[in-house]
C-alpha cells in the first residue's frame, strides 16, 4: 500500500475539454458526437491548491498532464497550475502532452518559461499541413505550427509524437526533418490503427 510520503509522480487530468475530434478517442463517437459521459469538466487553480499543498508538491519528482478525455491546453488554468507546481518545486520535471491546436503564441512562450529545462512538452501531431487534420479532426495546422515554434523558440524542450496511419505514412521522414528544423529534441513515430 502507498504511503502519502512515497508518492513522487502525479498525472493530473486537468480537463475533459478538447478542440479535436479524433476518431479513436473515447470522448466522442468515432470522431463525431461527444460521448454522453463527457461534461467538459476542468480543474481550476483553486481546485489544485486544495488537492496539492506545497509540502506535497515539494516531494514530487514529476507532474504531467496528458489527457485521456481532453487536452490540457484547453483548461482555463493550465498555465497557472504549472506555475503553482513550479513555484513550490523548482527541481521537479513538468510535462504535458498536447495536439497544440489552440492558445496564442504568448501562452506557449509562457509555458516554455515555466517548464524551463526541467521538463518537456510532447506534441502529438500526426502528419503535416495536408494530413494532420484527417485524424486530429478540427485541429488547424497553422495554429499547431505556430504553437510548436513559439514553445521551442522560447527555449522549451519538446518531442514530436507522430501516429502513423495509411493516410500519413508517406510523410514520416518529411515530418522528422521538419522536427529537426524546428528544434525538437526528439521525434517518435508510432503505429496508429
PDB file of N, CA, C and O in Angstrom, residues 17-97:
ATOM      1  N   UNK A  17     -12.089  18.877 -21.763  1.00  0.00           N
ATOM      2  CA  UNK A  17     -12.271  19.698 -22.958  1.00  0.00           C
ATOM      3  C   UNK A  17     -11.201  19.388 -23.999  1.00  0.00           C
ATOM      4  O   UNK A  17     -10.045  19.168 -23.652  1.00  0.00           O
ATOM      5  N   UNK A  18     -11.603  19.416 -25.264  1.00  0.00           N
ATOM      6  CA  UNK A  18     -10.646  19.200 -26.352  1.00  0.00           C
ATOM      7  C   UNK A  18     -11.143  19.919 -27.592  1.00  0.00           C
ATOM      8  O   UNK A  18     -12.346  20.003 -27.840  1.00  0.00           O
ATOM      9  N   UNK A  19     -10.200  20.424 -28.357  1.00  0.00           N
ATOM     10  CA  UNK A  19     -10.541  21.101 -29.601  1.00  0.00           C
ATOM     11  C   UNK A  19     -10.604  20.133 -30.772  1.00  0.00           C
ATOM     12  O   UNK A  19     -11.031  20.499 -31.861  1.00  0.00           O
ATOM     13  N   UNK A  20     -10.182  18.892 -30.558  1.00  0.00           N
ATOM     14  CA  UNK A  20     -10.137  17.899 -31.637  1.00  0.00           C
ATOM     15  C   UNK A  20     -11.288  16.905 -31.496  1.00  0.00           C
ATOM     16  O   UNK A  20     -11.972  16.869 -30.473  1.00  0.00           O
ATOM     17  N   UNK A  21     -11.443  16.104 -32.515  1.00  0.00           N
ATOM     18  CA  UNK A  21     -12.419  15.014 -32.502  1.00  0.00           C
ATOM     19  C   UNK A  21     -11.760  13.807 -33.166  1.00  0.00           C
ATOM     20  O   UNK A  21     -12.112  13.404 -34.265  1.00  0.00           O
ATOM     21  N   UNK A  22     -10.776  13.245 -32.495  1.00  0.00           N
ATOM     22  CA  UNK A  22     -10.030  12.115 -33.043  1.00  0.00           C
ATOM     23  C   UNK A  22     -10.925  10.877 -33.042  1.00  0.00           C
ATOM     24  O   UNK A  22     -11.543  10.559 -32.026  1.00  0.00           O
ATOM     25  N   UNK A  23     -11.000  10.158 -34.160  1.00  0.00           N
ATOM     26  CA  UNK A  23     -11.921   9.025 -34.282  1.00  0.00           C
ATOM     27  C   UNK A  23     -11.747   7.916 -33.246  1.00  0.00           C
ATOM     28  O   UNK A  23     -12.713   7.274 -32.873  1.00  0.00           O
ATOM     29  N   UNK A  24     -10.539   7.698 -32.739  1.00  0.00           N
ATOM     30  CA  UNK A  24     -10.332   6.621 -31.766  1.00  0.00           C
ATOM     31  C   UNK A  24     -10.428   7.096 -30.322  1.00  0.00           C
ATOM     32  O   UNK A  24     -10.258   6.313 -29.397  1.00  0.00           O
ATOM     33  N   UNK A  25     -10.712   8.358 -30.110  1.00  0.00           N
ATOM     34  CA  UNK A  25     -10.773   8.901 -28.758  1.00  0.00           C
ATOM     35  C   UNK A  25     -12.103   8.534 -28.095  1.00  0.00           C
ATOM     36  O   UNK A  25     -13.171   8.703 -28.697  1.00  0.00           O
ATOM     37  N   UNK A  26     -12.062   8.076 -26.846  1.00  0.00           N
ATOM     38  CA  UNK A  26     -13.307   7.714 -26.162  1.00  0.00           C
ATOM     39  C   UNK A  26     -14.202   8.896 -25.799  1.00  0.00           C
ATOM     40  O   UNK A  26     -15.339   8.697 -25.393  1.00  0.00           O
ATOM     41  N   UNK A  27     -13.707  10.130 -25.967  1.00  0.00           N
ATOM     42  CA  UNK A  27     -14.528  11.287 -25.601  1.00  0.00           C
ATOM     43  C   UNK A  27     -15.614  11.565 -26.637  1.00  0.00           C
ATOM     44  O   UNK A  27     -16.507  12.357 -26.410  1.00  0.00           O
ATOM     45  N   UNK A  28     -15.497  10.933 -27.812  1.00  0.00           N
ATOM     46  CA  UNK A  28     -16.521  11.123 -28.838  1.00  0.00           C
ATOM     47  C   UNK A  28     -16.829   9.788 -29.513  1.00  0.00           C
ATOM     48  O   UNK A  28     -16.135   8.795 -29.308  1.00  0.00           O
ATOM     49  N   UNK A  29     -17.855   9.785 -30.322  1.00  0.00           N
ATOM     50  CA  UNK A  29     -18.274   8.571 -31.013  1.00  0.00           C
ATOM     51  C   UNK A  29     -17.733   8.614 -32.434  1.00  0.00           C
ATOM     52  O   UNK A  29     -18.223   9.373 -33.277  1.00  0.00           O
ATOM     53  N   UNK A  30     -16.657   7.858 -32.664  1.00  0.00           N
ATOM     54  CA  UNK A  30     -15.995   7.747 -33.973  1.00  0.00           C
ATOM     55  C   UNK A  30     -15.682   9.103 -34.607  1.00  0.00           C
ATOM     56  O   UNK A  30     -15.855   9.297 -35.805  1.00  0.00           O
ATOM     57  N   UNK A  31     -15.242  10.040 -33.792  1.00  0.00           N
ATOM     58  CA  UNK A  31     -14.866  11.351 -34.308  1.00  0.00           C
ATOM     59  C   UNK A  31     -16.043  12.303 -34.478  1.00  0.00           C
ATOM     60  O   UNK A  31     -15.874  13.403 -34.980  1.00  0.00           O
ATOM     61  N   UNK A  32     -17.200  11.900 -34.026  1.00  0.00           N
ATOM     62  CA  UNK A  32     -18.394  12.737 -34.178  1.00  0.00           C
ATOM     63  C   UNK A  32     -18.897  13.267 -32.849  1.00  0.00           C
ATOM     64  O   UNK A  32     -18.155  13.875 -32.081  1.00  0.00           O
ATOM     65  N   UNK A  33     -20.144  12.994 -32.570  1.00  0.00           N
ATOM     66  CA  UNK A  33     -20.823  13.490 -31.376  1.00  0.00           C
ATOM     67  C   UNK A  33     -20.078  13.082 -30.101  1.00  0.00           C
ATOM     68  O   UNK A  33     -19.553  11.980 -29.991  1.00  0.00           O
ATOM     69  N   UNK A  34     -20.035  14.013 -29.120  1.00  0.00           N
ATOM     70  CA  UNK A  34     -19.401  13.714 -27.838  1.00  0.00           C
ATOM     71  C   UNK A  34     -20.129  12.579 -27.144  1.00  0.00           C
ATOM     72  O   UNK A  34     -21.351  12.474 -27.196  1.00  0.00           O
ATOM     73  N   UNK A  35     -19.366  11.718 -26.464  1.00  0.00           N
ATOM     74  CA  UNK A  35     -19.940  10.639 -25.670  1.00  0.00           C
ATOM     75  C   UNK A  35     -20.783  11.234 -24.550  1.00  0.00           C
ATOM     76  O   UNK A  35     -20.483  12.315 -24.037  1.00  0.00           O
ATOM     77  N   UNK A  36     -21.816  10.526 -24.166  1.00  0.00           N
ATOM     78  CA  UNK A  36     -22.783  11.062 -23.198  1.00  0.00           C
ATOM     79  C   UNK A  36     -22.186  11.316 -21.814  1.00  0.00           C
ATOM     80  O   UNK A  36     -22.697  12.119 -21.052  1.00  0.00           O
ATOM     81  N   UNK A  37     -21.093  10.646 -21.468  1.00  0.00           N
ATOM     82  CA  UNK A  37     -20.498  10.835 -20.147  1.00  0.00           C
ATOM     83  C   UNK A  37     -19.570  12.050 -20.073  1.00  0.00           C
ATOM     84  O   UNK A  37     -19.136  12.432 -18.991  1.00  0.00           O
ATOM     85  N   UNK A  38     -19.284  12.696 -21.183  1.00  0.00           N
ATOM     86  CA  UNK A  38     -18.413  13.879 -21.196  1.00  0.00           C
ATOM     87  C   UNK A  38     -19.220  15.103 -20.772  1.00  0.00           C
ATOM     88  O   UNK A  38     -20.252  15.417 -21.354  1.00  0.00           O
ATOM     89  N   UNK A  39     -18.730  15.790 -19.741  1.00  0.00           N
ATOM     90  CA  UNK A  39     -19.411  17.015 -19.284  1.00  0.00           C
ATOM     91  C   UNK A  39     -18.506  18.237 -19.443  1.00  0.00           C
ATOM     92  O   UNK A  39     -18.847  19.319 -19.021  1.00  0.00           O
ATOM     93  N   UNK A  40     -17.327  18.027 -20.051  1.00  0.00           N
ATOM     94  CA  UNK A  40     -16.342  19.101 -20.263  1.00  0.00           C
ATOM     95  C   UNK A  40     -15.921  19.758 -18.956  1.00  0.00           C
ATOM     96  O   UNK A  40     -15.751  20.969 -18.864  1.00  0.00           O
ATOM     97  N   UNK A  41     -15.736  18.921 -17.942  1.00  0.00           N
ATOM     98  CA  UNK A  41     -15.277  19.398 -16.638  1.00  0.00           C
ATOM     99  C   UNK A  41     -13.811  19.819 -16.727  1.00  0.00           C
ATOM    100  O   UNK A  41     -13.083  19.380 -17.615  1.00  0.00           O
ATOM    101  N   UNK A  42     -13.406  20.678 -15.813  1.00  0.00           N
ATOM    102  CA  UNK A  42     -11.996  21.043 -15.711  1.00  0.00           C
ATOM    103  C   UNK A  42     -11.672  21.430 -14.275  1.00  0.00           C
ATOM    104  O   UNK A  42     -12.546  21.852 -13.529  1.00  0.00           O
ATOM    105  N   UNK A  43     -10.400  21.252 -13.939  1.00  0.00           N
ATOM    106  CA  UNK A  43      -9.925  21.661 -12.625  1.00  0.00           C
ATOM    107  C   UNK A  43      -9.422  23.096 -12.700  1.00  0.00           C
ATOM    108  O   UNK A  43      -8.756  23.478 -13.662  1.00  0.00           O
ATOM    109  N   UNK A  44      -9.699  23.860 -11.668  1.00  0.00           N
ATOM    110  CA  UNK A  44      -9.205  25.235 -11.582  1.00  0.00           C
ATOM    111  C   UNK A  44      -7.931  25.254 -10.742  1.00  0.00           C
ATOM    112  O   UNK A  44      -7.582  24.269 -10.077  1.00  0.00           O
ATOM    113  N   UNK A  45      -7.268  26.384 -10.738  1.00  0.00           N
ATOM    114  CA  UNK A  45      -6.113  26.558  -9.859  1.00  0.00           C
ATOM    115  C   UNK A  45      -6.551  26.371  -8.405  1.00  0.00           C
ATOM    116  O   UNK A  45      -5.855  25.721  -7.619  1.00  0.00           O
ATOM    117  N   UNK A  46      -7.706  26.906  -8.044  1.00  0.00           N
ATOM    118  CA  UNK A  46      -8.216  26.761  -6.672  1.00  0.00           C
ATOM    119  C   UNK A  46      -8.410  25.282  -6.323  1.00  0.00           C
ATOM    120  O   UNK A  46      -8.066  24.849  -5.216  1.00  0.00           O
ATOM    121  N   UNK A  47      -8.937  24.492  -7.261  1.00  0.00           N
ATOM    122  CA  UNK A  47      -9.099  23.052  -7.033  1.00  0.00           C
ATOM    123  C   UNK A  47      -7.749  22.398  -6.756  1.00  0.00           C
ATOM    124  O   UNK A  47      -7.605  21.601  -5.830  1.00  0.00           O
ATOM    125  N   UNK A  48      -6.761  22.748  -7.563  1.00  0.00           N
ATOM    126  CA  UNK A  48      -5.427  22.145  -7.424  1.00  0.00           C
ATOM    127  C   UNK A  48      -4.760  22.556  -6.120  1.00  0.00           C
ATOM    128  O   UNK A  48      -4.056  21.753  -5.505  1.00  0.00           O
ATOM    129  N   UNK A  49      -4.990  23.785  -5.689  1.00  0.00           N
ATOM    130  CA  UNK A  49      -4.426  24.222  -4.406  1.00  0.00           C
ATOM    131  C   UNK A  49      -5.043  23.434  -3.249  1.00  0.00           C
ATOM    132  O   UNK A  49      -4.371  23.159  -2.258  1.00  0.00           O
ATOM    133  N   UNK A  50      -6.325  23.064  -3.368  1.00  0.00           N
ATOM    134  CA  UNK A  50      -6.972  22.250  -2.336  1.00  0.00           C
ATOM    135  C   UNK A  50      -6.427  20.822  -2.352  1.00  0.00           C
ATOM    136  O   UNK A  50      -6.263  20.206  -1.301  1.00  0.00           O
ATOM    137  N   UNK A  51      -6.162  20.299  -3.536  1.00  0.00           N
ATOM    138  CA  UNK A  51      -5.730  18.908  -3.665  1.00  0.00           C
ATOM    139  C   UNK A  51      -4.242  18.707  -3.401  1.00  0.00           C
ATOM    140  O   UNK A  51      -3.828  17.663  -2.905  1.00  0.00           O
ATOM    141  N   UNK A  52      -3.424  19.719  -3.752  1.00  0.00           N
ATOM    142  CA  UNK A  52      -1.969  19.574  -3.674  1.00  0.00           C
ATOM    143  C   UNK A  52      -1.370  20.729  -2.862  1.00  0.00           C
ATOM    144  O   UNK A  52      -1.176  21.812  -3.386  1.00  0.00           O
ATOM    145  N   UNK A  53      -1.076  20.471  -1.608  1.00  0.00           N
ATOM    146  CA  UNK A  53      -0.476  21.540  -0.811  1.00  0.00           C
ATOM    147  C   UNK A  53       1.025  21.630  -1.110  1.00  0.00           C
ATOM    148  O   UNK A  53       1.619  20.697  -1.654  1.00  0.00           O
ATOM    149  N   UNK A  54       1.655  22.755  -0.773  1.00  0.00           N
ATOM    150  CA  UNK A  54       3.069  22.951  -1.084  1.00  0.00           C
ATOM    151  C   UNK A  54       3.993  21.851  -0.559  1.00  0.00           C
ATOM    152  O   UNK A  54       4.941  21.461  -1.235  1.00  0.00           O
ATOM    153  N   UNK A  55       3.714  21.322   0.624  1.00  0.00           N
ATOM    154  CA  UNK A  55       4.560  20.258   1.177  1.00  0.00           C
ATOM    155  C   UNK A  55       4.520  19.014   0.291  1.00  0.00           C
ATOM    156  O   UNK A  55       5.543  18.367   0.059  1.00  0.00           O
ATOM    157  N   UNK A  56       3.342  18.686  -0.218  1.00  0.00           N
ATOM    158  CA  UNK A  56       3.211  17.528  -1.112  1.00  0.00           C
ATOM    159  C   UNK A  56       3.949  17.784  -2.423  1.00  0.00           C
ATOM    160  O   UNK A  56       4.672  16.918  -2.926  1.00  0.00           O
ATOM    161  N   UNK A  57       3.784  18.962  -2.986  1.00  0.00           N
ATOM    162  CA  UNK A  57       4.444  19.304  -4.253  1.00  0.00           C
ATOM    163  C   UNK A  57       5.963  19.203  -4.112  1.00  0.00           C
ATOM    164  O   UNK A  57       6.644  18.727  -5.020  1.00  0.00           O
ATOM    165  N   UNK A  58       6.493  19.594  -2.983  1.00  0.00           N
ATOM    166  CA  UNK A  58       7.948  19.556  -2.750  1.00  0.00           C
ATOM    167  C   UNK A  58       8.514  18.136  -2.836  1.00  0.00           C
ATOM    168  O   UNK A  58       9.680  17.950  -3.168  1.00  0.00           O
ATOM    169  N   UNK A  59       7.704  17.126  -2.550  1.00  0.00           N
ATOM    170  CA  UNK A  59       8.200  15.743  -2.575  1.00  0.00           C
ATOM    171  C   UNK A  59       8.131  15.107  -3.970  1.00  0.00           C
ATOM    172  O   UNK A  59       8.671  14.029  -4.185  1.00  0.00           O
ATOM    173  N   UNK A  60       7.511  15.792  -4.922  1.00  0.00           N
ATOM    174  CA  UNK A  60       7.331  15.207  -6.248  1.00  0.00           C
ATOM    175  C   UNK A  60       8.578  15.314  -7.118  1.00  0.00           C
ATOM    176  O   UNK A  60       9.320  16.291  -7.048  1.00  0.00           O
ATOM    177  N   UNK A  61       8.759  14.308  -7.965  1.00  0.00           N
ATOM    178  CA  UNK A  61       9.802  14.333  -8.991  1.00  0.00           C
ATOM    179  C   UNK A  61       9.223  14.755 -10.344  1.00  0.00           C
ATOM    180  O   UNK A  61       9.889  15.392 -11.143  1.00  0.00           O
ATOM    181  N   UNK A  62       7.963  14.368 -10.585  1.00  0.00           N
ATOM    182  CA  UNK A  62       7.320  14.628 -11.879  1.00  0.00           C
ATOM    183  C   UNK A  62       5.845  14.948 -11.685  1.00  0.00           C
ATOM    184  O   UNK A  62       5.155  14.285 -10.908  1.00  0.00           O
ATOM    185  N   UNK A  63       5.364  15.954 -12.415  1.00  0.00           N
ATOM    186  CA  UNK A  63       3.932  16.188 -12.579  1.00  0.00           C
ATOM    187  C   UNK A  63       3.696  16.353 -14.064  1.00  0.00           C
ATOM    188  O   UNK A  63       4.372  17.127 -14.724  1.00  0.00           O
ATOM    189  N   UNK A  64       2.778  15.566 -14.591  1.00  0.00           N
ATOM    190  CA  UNK A  64       2.486  15.723 -16.008  1.00  0.00           C
ATOM    191  C   UNK A  64       0.988  15.736 -16.274  1.00  0.00           C
ATOM    192  O   UNK A  64       0.203  15.197 -15.503  1.00  0.00           O
ATOM    193  N   UNK A  65       0.655  16.411 -17.360  1.00  0.00           N
ATOM    194  CA  UNK A  65      -0.722  16.488 -17.824  1.00  0.00           C
ATOM    195  C   UNK A  65      -0.785  15.853 -19.211  1.00  0.00           C
ATOM    196  O   UNK A  65      -0.107  16.303 -20.130  1.00  0.00           O
ATOM    197  N   UNK A  66      -1.556  14.788 -19.286  1.00  0.00           N
ATOM    198  CA  UNK A  66      -1.759  14.109 -20.568  1.00  0.00           C
ATOM    199  C   UNK A  66      -3.197  13.641 -20.573  1.00  0.00           C
ATOM    200  O   UNK A  66      -3.558  12.756 -19.809  1.00  0.00           O
ATOM    201  N   UNK A  67      -4.013  14.250 -21.374  1.00  0.00           N
ATOM    202  CA  UNK A  67      -5.441  13.979 -21.303  1.00  0.00           C
ATOM    203  C   UNK A  67      -5.875  12.635 -21.834  1.00  0.00           C
ATOM    204  O   UNK A  67      -5.477  12.235 -22.913  1.00  0.00           O
ATOM    205  N   UNK A  68      -6.677  11.949 -21.050  1.00  0.00           N
ATOM    206  CA  UNK A  68      -7.358  10.758 -21.546  1.00  0.00           C
ATOM    207  C   UNK A  68      -8.644  11.161 -22.258  1.00  0.00           C
ATOM    208  O   UNK A  68      -9.059  10.515 -23.205  1.00  0.00           O
ATOM    209  N   UNK A  69      -9.275  12.225 -21.771  1.00  0.00           N
ATOM    210  CA  UNK A  69     -10.521  12.707 -22.349  1.00  0.00           C
ATOM    211  C   UNK A  69     -10.434  14.140 -22.847  1.00  0.00           C
ATOM    212  O   UNK A  69     -11.370  14.634 -23.460  1.00  0.00           O
ATOM    213  N   UNK A  70      -9.372  14.819 -22.578  1.00  0.00           N
ATOM    214  CA  UNK A  70      -9.236  16.210 -23.002  1.00  0.00           C
ATOM    215  C   UNK A  70      -7.786  16.573 -23.207  1.00  0.00           C
ATOM    216  O   UNK A  70      -6.889  15.808 -22.895  1.00  0.00           O
ATOM    217  N   UNK A  71      -7.563  17.757 -23.742  1.00  0.00           N
ATOM    218  CA  UNK A  71      -6.210  18.254 -23.967  1.00  0.00           C
ATOM    219  C   UNK A  71      -5.921  19.310 -22.909  1.00  0.00           C
ATOM    220  O   UNK A  71      -6.685  20.269 -22.768  1.00  0.00           O
ATOM    221  N   UNK A  72      -4.827  19.164 -22.167  1.00  0.00           N
ATOM    222  CA  UNK A  72      -4.538  20.102 -21.071  1.00  0.00           C
ATOM    223  C   UNK A  72      -4.536  21.571 -21.473  1.00  0.00           C
ATOM    224  O   UNK A  72      -4.904  22.423 -20.667  1.00  0.00           O
ATOM    225  N   UNK A  73      -4.150  21.884 -22.703  1.00  0.00           N
ATOM    226  CA  UNK A  73      -4.099  23.295 -23.106  1.00  0.00           C
ATOM    227  C   UNK A  73      -5.477  23.940 -23.112  1.00  0.00           C
ATOM    228  O   UNK A  73      -5.598  25.156 -23.101  1.00  0.00           O
ATOM    229  N   UNK A  74      -6.526  23.114 -23.115  1.00  0.00           N
ATOM    230  CA  UNK A  74      -7.883  23.648 -23.192  1.00  0.00           C
ATOM    231  C   UNK A  74      -8.436  24.119 -21.846  1.00  0.00           C
ATOM    232  O   UNK A  74      -9.409  24.851 -21.803  1.00  0.00           O
ATOM    233  N   UNK A  75      -7.831  23.699 -20.758  1.00  0.00           N
ATOM    234  CA  UNK A  75      -8.301  24.144 -19.442  1.00  0.00           C
ATOM    235  C   UNK A  75      -7.885  25.593 -19.210  1.00  0.00           C
ATOM    236  O   UNK A  75      -6.772  25.994 -19.535  1.00  0.00           O
ATOM    237  N   UNK A  76      -8.764  26.338 -18.628  1.00  0.00           N
ATOM    238  CA  UNK A  76      -8.541  27.771 -18.398  1.00  0.00           C
ATOM    239  C   UNK A  76      -7.291  28.046 -17.554  1.00  0.00           C
ATOM    240  O   UNK A  76      -6.559  28.987 -17.811  1.00  0.00           O
ATOM    241  N   UNK A  77      -7.040  27.200 -16.539  1.00  0.00           N
ATOM    242  CA  UNK A  77      -5.968  27.480 -15.578  1.00  0.00           C
ATOM    243  C   UNK A  77      -4.708  26.630 -15.751  1.00  0.00           C
ATOM    244  O   UNK A  77      -3.856  26.610 -14.857  1.00  0.00           O
ATOM    245  N   UNK A  78      -4.551  25.950 -16.859  1.00  0.00           N
ATOM    246  CA  UNK A  78      -3.395  25.063 -17.035  1.00  0.00           C
ATOM    247  C   UNK A  78      -2.069  25.769 -16.761  1.00  0.00           C
ATOM    248  O   UNK A  78      -1.235  25.265 -16.002  1.00  0.00           O
ATOM    249  N   UNK A  79      -1.864  26.907 -17.353  1.00  0.00           N
ATOM    250  CA  UNK A  79      -0.604  27.636 -17.163  1.00  0.00           C
ATOM    251  C   UNK A  79      -0.427  28.035 -15.698  1.00  0.00           C
ATOM    252  O   UNK A  79       0.659  27.884 -15.125  1.00  0.00           O
ATOM    253  N   UNK A  80      -1.492  28.511 -15.071  1.00  0.00           N
ATOM    254  CA  UNK A  80      -1.424  28.886 -13.653  1.00  0.00           C
ATOM    255  C   UNK A  80      -1.099  27.672 -12.774  1.00  0.00           C
ATOM    256  O   UNK A  80      -0.371  27.789 -11.791  1.00  0.00           O
ATOM    257  N   UNK A  81      -1.634  26.520 -13.137  1.00  0.00           N
ATOM    258  CA  UNK A  81      -1.381  25.300 -12.370  1.00  0.00           C
ATOM    259  C   UNK A  81       0.082  24.892 -12.506  1.00  0.00           C
ATOM    260  O   UNK A  81       0.739  24.553 -11.510  1.00  0.00           O
ATOM    261  N   UNK A  82       0.610  24.936 -13.726  1.00  0.00           N
ATOM    262  CA  UNK A  82       2.033  24.640 -13.909  1.00  0.00           C
ATOM    263  C   UNK A  82       2.887  25.611 -13.097  1.00  0.00           C
ATOM    264  O   UNK A  82       3.864  25.211 -12.465  1.00  0.00           O
ATOM    265  N   UNK A  83       2.538  26.876 -13.105  1.00  0.00           N
ATOM    266  CA  UNK A  83       3.292  27.881 -12.331  1.00  0.00           C
ATOM    267  C   UNK A  83       3.220  27.588 -10.833  1.00  0.00           C
ATOM    268  O   UNK A  83       4.213  27.753 -10.114  1.00  0.00           O
ATOM    269  N   UNK A  84       2.066  27.167 -10.353  1.00  0.00           N
ATOM    270  CA  UNK A  84       1.895  26.828  -8.943  1.00  0.00           C
ATOM    271  C   UNK A  84       2.820  25.677  -8.551  1.00  0.00           C
ATOM    272  O   UNK A  84       3.513  25.736  -7.526  1.00  0.00           O
ATOM    273  N   UNK A  85       2.853  24.622  -9.371  1.00  0.00           N
ATOM    274  CA  UNK A  85       3.741  23.500  -9.081  1.00  0.00           C
ATOM    275  C   UNK A  85       5.207  23.936  -9.141  1.00  0.00           C
ATOM    276  O   UNK A  85       6.007  23.574  -8.274  1.00  0.00           O
ATOM    277  N   UNK A  86       5.565  24.725 -10.142  1.00  0.00           N
ATOM    278  CA  UNK A  86       6.954  25.173 -10.284  1.00  0.00           C
ATOM    279  C   UNK A  86       7.357  26.069  -9.120  1.00  0.00           C
ATOM    280  O   UNK A  86       8.460  25.981  -8.606  1.00  0.00           O
ATOM    281  N   UNK A  87       6.450  26.920  -8.668  1.00  0.00           N
ATOM    282  CA  UNK A  87       6.730  27.825  -7.545  1.00  0.00           C
ATOM    283  C   UNK A  87       7.126  27.054  -6.286  1.00  0.00           C
ATOM    284  O   UNK A  87       7.975  27.496  -5.517  1.00  0.00           O
ATOM    285  N   UNK A  88       6.526  25.895  -6.094  1.00  0.00           N
ATOM    286  CA  UNK A  88       6.778  25.126  -4.878  1.00  0.00           C
ATOM    287  C   UNK A  88       7.788  23.992  -5.066  1.00  0.00           C
ATOM    288  O   UNK A  88       8.122  23.306  -4.088  1.00  0.00           O
ATOM    289  N   UNK A  89       8.261  23.790  -6.288  1.00  0.00           N
ATOM    290  CA  UNK A  89       9.278  22.765  -6.529  1.00  0.00           C
ATOM    291  C   UNK A  89      10.023  23.108  -7.816  1.00  0.00           C
ATOM    292  O   UNK A  89       9.578  22.780  -8.914  1.00  0.00           O
ATOM    293  N   UNK A  90      11.144  23.759  -7.673  1.00  0.00           N
ATOM    294  CA  UNK A  90      11.912  24.194  -8.840  1.00  0.00           C
ATOM    295  C   UNK A  90      12.683  23.056  -9.492  1.00  0.00           C
ATOM    296  O   UNK A  90      13.178  23.198 -10.609  1.00  0.00           O
ATOM    297  N   UNK A  91      12.769  21.911  -8.824  1.00  0.00           N
ATOM    298  CA  UNK A  91      13.563  20.792  -9.343  1.00  0.00           C
ATOM    299  C   UNK A  91      12.742  19.717 -10.034  1.00  0.00           C
ATOM    300  O   UNK A  91      13.274  18.915 -10.793  1.00  0.00           O
ATOM    301  N   UNK A  92      11.458  19.669  -9.782  1.00  0.00           N
ATOM    302  CA  UNK A  92      10.631  18.620 -10.379  1.00  0.00           C
ATOM    303  C   UNK A  92      10.526  18.793 -11.893  1.00  0.00           C
ATOM    304  O   UNK A  92      10.709  19.891 -12.424  1.00  0.00           O
ATOM    305  N   UNK A  93      10.243  17.696 -12.572  1.00  0.00           N
ATOM    306  CA  UNK A  93      10.012  17.745 -14.014  1.00  0.00           C
ATOM    307  C   UNK A  93       8.531  18.006 -14.259  1.00  0.00           C
ATOM    308  O   UNK A  93       7.670  17.370 -13.644  1.00  0.00           O
ATOM    309  N   UNK A  94       8.242  18.946 -15.150  1.00  0.00           N
ATOM    310  CA  UNK A  94       6.879  19.240 -15.567  1.00  0.00           C
ATOM    311  C   UNK A  94       6.742  18.793 -17.010  1.00  0.00           C
ATOM    312  O   UNK A  94       7.607  19.088 -17.840  1.00  0.00           O
ATOM    313  N   UNK A  95       5.656  18.101 -17.318  1.00  0.00           N
ATOM    314  CA  UNK A  95       5.460  17.581 -18.671  1.00  0.00           C
ATOM    315  C   UNK A  95       4.005  17.745 -19.095  1.00  0.00           C
ATOM    316  O   UNK A  95       3.111  17.766 -18.264  1.00  0.00           O
ATOM    317  N   UNK A  96       3.826  17.820 -20.402  1.00  0.00           N
ATOM    318  CA  UNK A  96       2.478  17.932 -20.946  1.00  0.00           C
ATOM    319  C   UNK A  96       2.439  17.293 -22.326  1.00  0.00           C
ATOM    320  O   UNK A  96       3.382  17.431 -23.106  1.00  0.00           O
ATOM    321  N   UNK A  97       1.340  16.603 -22.650  1.00  0.00           N
ATOM    322  CA  UNK A  97       1.062  16.109 -23.996  1.00  0.00           C
ATOM    323  C   UNK A  97      -0.094  16.917 -24.561  1.00  0.00           C
ATOM    324  O   UNK A  97      -1.066  17.186 -23.852  1.00  0.00           O
TER     325      UNK A  97
END
